[in-house]
Amino acid sequence: MTSRSPGARVRVPRAEREAQMLAVAEQVFSTRGVQAATMDEIAELVGVTKPLIYDYFGSKEGLLAATIERARGQLLSALIDSWVARPLAAPRERVHGAVHAFFSFIDDHDSAFALLRTEGALIGEASASVERIRQQTAKAFAEGLRTLPAFVGLEPRRVTVMAEILIGGCERLAVWRTTHPGTTATEATELVVTTIWDGLCSVPDA
């Protein structure tokens, strides 16, 4: 049995350390703002040296982009899981579930969503990451719609446009909720589904 001296530093696996850095960075960027946030503060809160963060991410912009990419992956997983969770449910219920997954994710990751709302301050790699979130979220909605009976065989471009409209409505309502508290994820979901989906579902027959 080996003993560890009282001041010895415990080596943390790279993946675990990276996750710690991203979680702290998400909080600092959203609280301080992208411009005001410093690598020194992030390093201190994580408990590592600033050079180590640069070694992982290359720059402050690289850290910000990685933070946004982390949120992108989590949101995408939530949407995909919602589509496959109830394959035999009615189309409206499946769309309702996906939209609710979107708003629930926003509520559970408000600091990550705060970063996306400050996109005017994002440049380069970070700005590109925000756009990837939009594209891949819309793609996830489109792929989900294509599994619905009424949309099978429909021209792919039309389904893509419908998904863009659907996710656009979700995004705008999500932003509106930040300045108008009190609308729950369930209420927001019903607003989107009633306003947008109930109109879109008639398009295949038009």
Coordinates of C-alpha atoms in Angstrom, one line a residue:
M1 CA 0.0 0.0 0.0
T2 CA 1.5 3.3 -1.0
S3 CA 1.0 6.5 1.0
R4 CA 0.6 10.0 -0.4
S5 CA 2.3 12.9 1.3
P6 CA 0.0 15.6 2.7
G7 CA 0.7 18.2 0.0
A8 CA 1.0 15.9 -3.0
R9 CA -1.0 16.9 -6.0
V10 CA -3.5 14.3 -7.3
R11 CA -3.3 13.7 -11.0
V12 CA -6.7 14.1 -12.6
P13 CA -7.4 12.3 -15.9
R14 CA -7.4 14.7 -18.9
A15 CA -11.0 14.1 -19.8
E16 CA -12.1 14.8 -16.2
R17 CA -10.0 17.9 -16.0
E18 CA -11.2 19.2 -19.3
A19 CA -14.8 18.8 -18.1
Q20 CA -14.0 20.8 -15.0
M21 CA -12.5 23.6 -17.0
L22 CA -15.5 23.8 -19.3
A23 CA -18.0 23.8 -16.5
V24 CA -16.3 26.6 -14.7
A25 CA -15.7 28.5 -17.9
E26 CA -19.4 28.3 -18.8
Q27 CA -20.3 29.9 -15.5
V28 CA -17.6 32.6 -15.7
F29 CA -18.3 33.6 -19.3
S30 CA -22.1 33.8 -18.6
T31 CA -21.7 35.7 -15.3
R32 CA -18.9 38.1 -16.2
G33 CA -19.5 38.4 -19.9
V34 CA -17.1 37.2 -22.6
Q35 CA -15.0 40.3 -22.7
A36 CA -14.7 40.7 -18.9
A37 CA -14.0 37.0 -18.1
T38 CA -10.3 36.2 -17.6
M39 CA -8.3 33.1 -17.9
D40 CA -6.8 33.9 -14.5
E41 CA -10.1 33.7 -12.7
I42 CA -11.1 30.5 -14.5
A43 CA -7.8 28.9 -13.7
E44 CA -8.1 29.9 -10.0
L45 CA -11.6 28.5 -9.7
V46 CA -10.7 25.2 -11.4
G47 CA -7.6 25.0 -9.2
V48 CA -5.0 24.8 -12.1
T49 CA -2.5 27.0 -13.6
K50 CA -3.4 29.4 -16.5
P51 CA -0.7 27.8 -18.8
L52 CA -2.5 24.4 -18.3
I53 CA -5.8 25.9 -19.7
Y54 CA -3.9 27.3 -22.7
D55 CA -2.3 23.9 -23.2
Y56 CA -5.8 22.4 -23.4
F57 CA -7.6 25.0 -25.4
G58 CA -4.9 27.2 -27.0
S59 CA -6.6 30.6 -26.3
K60 CA -9.5 32.2 -24.5
E61 CA -11.5 32.1 -27.8
G62 CA -10.7 28.4 -28.0
L63 CA -11.9 27.8 -24.5
L64 CA -15.1 29.7 -25.3
A65 CA -15.7 27.7 -28.5
A66 CA -15.2 24.5 -26.6
T67 CA -17.6 25.6 -23.9
I68 CA -20.3 26.3 -26.6
E69 CA -19.5 23.0 -28.4
R70 CA -20.0 21.2 -25.1
A71 CA -23.5 22.7 -24.8
R72 CA -24.2 21.9 -28.4
G73 CA -23.5 18.2 -27.9
Q74 CA -25.6 18.1 -24.8
L75 CA -28.6 19.8 -26.5
L76 CA -28.3 17.5 -29.6
S77 CA -28.3 14.4 -27.4
A78 CA -31.4 15.6 -25.6
L79 CA -33.3 16.2 -28.8
I80 CA -32.3 12.9 -30.3
D81 CA -33.2 11.1 -27.1
S82 CA -36.6 12.7 -27.2
W83 CA -37.3 11.6 -30.7
V84 CA -36.5 8.0 -30.1
A85 CA -38.0 7.7 -26.6
R86 CA -41.6 7.2 -27.9
P87 CA -41.5 5.8 -31.5
L88 CA -45.1 4.7 -31.4
A89 CA -46.6 7.9 -30.0
A90 CA -48.8 10.2 -32.2
P91 CA -46.8 12.7 -34.4
R92 CA -48.0 15.7 -32.4
E93 CA -46.9 14.0 -29.1
R94 CA -43.4 13.3 -30.5
V95 CA -43.0 16.9 -31.7
H96 CA -44.3 18.1 -28.4
G97 CA -41.6 15.9 -26.7
A98 CA -38.8 17.3 -28.8
V99 CA -39.8 20.9 -28.2
H100 CA -40.2 20.3 -24.5
A101 CA -36.7 18.7 -24.5
F102 CA -35.4 21.9 -26.0
F103 CA -36.9 24.2 -23.4
S104 CA -36.1 21.9 -20.5
F105 CA -32.4 21.9 -21.7
I106 CA -32.4 25.7 -21.8
D107 CA -33.8 25.8 -18.2
D108 CA -31.3 23.3 -17.0
H109 CA -28.4 25.0 -18.7
D110 CA -29.2 28.7 -18.4
S111 CA -25.6 29.7 -18.2
A112 CA -24.8 28.0 -21.5
F113 CA -27.8 29.7 -23.1
A114 CA -26.6 33.0 -21.7
L115 CA -23.5 32.6 -23.9
L116 CA -25.6 32.1 -27.0
R117 CA -27.5 35.3 -26.3
T118 CA -24.3 37.3 -26.4
E119 CA -23.4 36.2 -29.9
G120 CA -22.6 39.8 -30.8
A121 CA -19.5 39.5 -28.7
L122 CA -18.4 36.2 -30.3
I123 CA -16.0 36.1 -33.1
G124 CA -14.1 33.5 -35.1
E125 CA -14.3 29.9 -33.8
A126 CA -16.8 30.8 -31.0
S127 CA -19.2 32.4 -33.5
A128 CA -18.9 29.4 -35.8
S129 CA -19.8 27.2 -32.9
V130 CA -23.0 29.1 -32.3
E131 CA -24.0 28.7 -36.0
R132 CA -23.2 24.9 -35.8
I133 CA -25.6 24.7 -32.8
R134 CA -28.4 26.2 -35.0
Q135 CA -27.7 24.0 -38.0
Q136 CA -27.4 20.8 -36.0
T137 CA -30.5 21.5 -33.9
A138 CA -32.5 22.2 -37.0
K139 CA -31.1 19.0 -38.6
A140 CA -32.1 17.0 -35.6
F141 CA -35.7 18.4 -35.9
A142 CA -35.7 17.7 -39.6
E143 CA -34.6 14.1 -39.1
G144 CA -37.2 13.6 -36.5
L145 CA -39.9 15.0 -38.7
R146 CA -38.9 12.6 -41.5
T147 CA -39.8 9.7 -39.2
L148 CA -43.4 10.8 -39.0
P149 CA -45.8 9.0 -41.3
A150 CA -47.2 12.2 -42.9
F151 CA -43.7 13.4 -43.8
V152 CA -42.2 10.2 -45.2
G153 CA -41.6 10.8 -48.9
L154 CA -42.0 14.5 -48.7
E155 CA -39.5 16.6 -50.5
P156 CA -36.4 16.8 -48.3
R157 CA -36.1 20.6 -48.8
R158 CA -39.6 21.2 -47.5
V159 CA -39.0 19.2 -44.4
T160 CA -35.7 21.1 -43.8
V161 CA -37.6 24.4 -44.1
M162 CA -40.3 23.2 -41.7
A163 CA -37.6 22.3 -39.2
E164 CA -36.0 25.7 -39.5
I165 CA -39.3 27.4 -38.8
L166 CA -39.9 25.1 -35.8
I167 CA -36.5 25.6 -34.2
G168 CA -36.6 29.4 -35.1
G169 CA -39.8 29.7 -33.1
C170 CA -38.2 27.8 -30.2
E171 CA -35.2 30.0 -30.2
R172 CA -37.1 33.3 -30.3
L173 CA -39.5 32.2 -27.5
A174 CA -36.5 31.0 -25.4
V175 CA -34.9 34.5 -25.8
W176 CA -38.3 36.2 -25.0
R177 CA -38.6 34.1 -21.8
T178 CA -35.3 35.5 -20.4
T179 CA -36.9 39.0 -20.1
H180 CA -40.4 37.7 -19.3
P181 CA -40.0 35.2 -16.5
G182 CA -42.9 33.0 -15.4
T183 CA -43.5 31.0 -18.6
T184 CA -42.6 27.4 -17.8
A185 CA -41.0 24.9 -20.2
T186 CA -44.3 23.1 -20.5
E187 CA -46.2 26.4 -21.3
A188 CA -43.5 27.4 -23.8
T189 CA -43.8 24.0 -25.5
E190 CA -47.5 24.3 -25.8
L191 CA -47.2 27.7 -27.3
V192 CA -44.8 26.5 -30.0
V193 CA -46.7 23.4 -30.8
T194 CA -50.0 25.1 -31.0
T195 CA -48.7 28.1 -33.0
I196 CA -46.3 26.4 -35.3
W197 CA -46.8 22.6 -35.4
D198 CA -50.5 22.7 -35.8
G199 CA -50.0 24.8 -38.9
L200 CA -47.1 22.8 -40.3
C201 CA -48.9 19.4 -39.9
S202 CA -51.4 20.5 -42.6
V203 CA -48.6 21.2 -45.2
P204 CA -48.1 17.6 -46.4
D205 CA -51.8 17.6 -47.5
A206 CA -51.7 21.0 -49.1

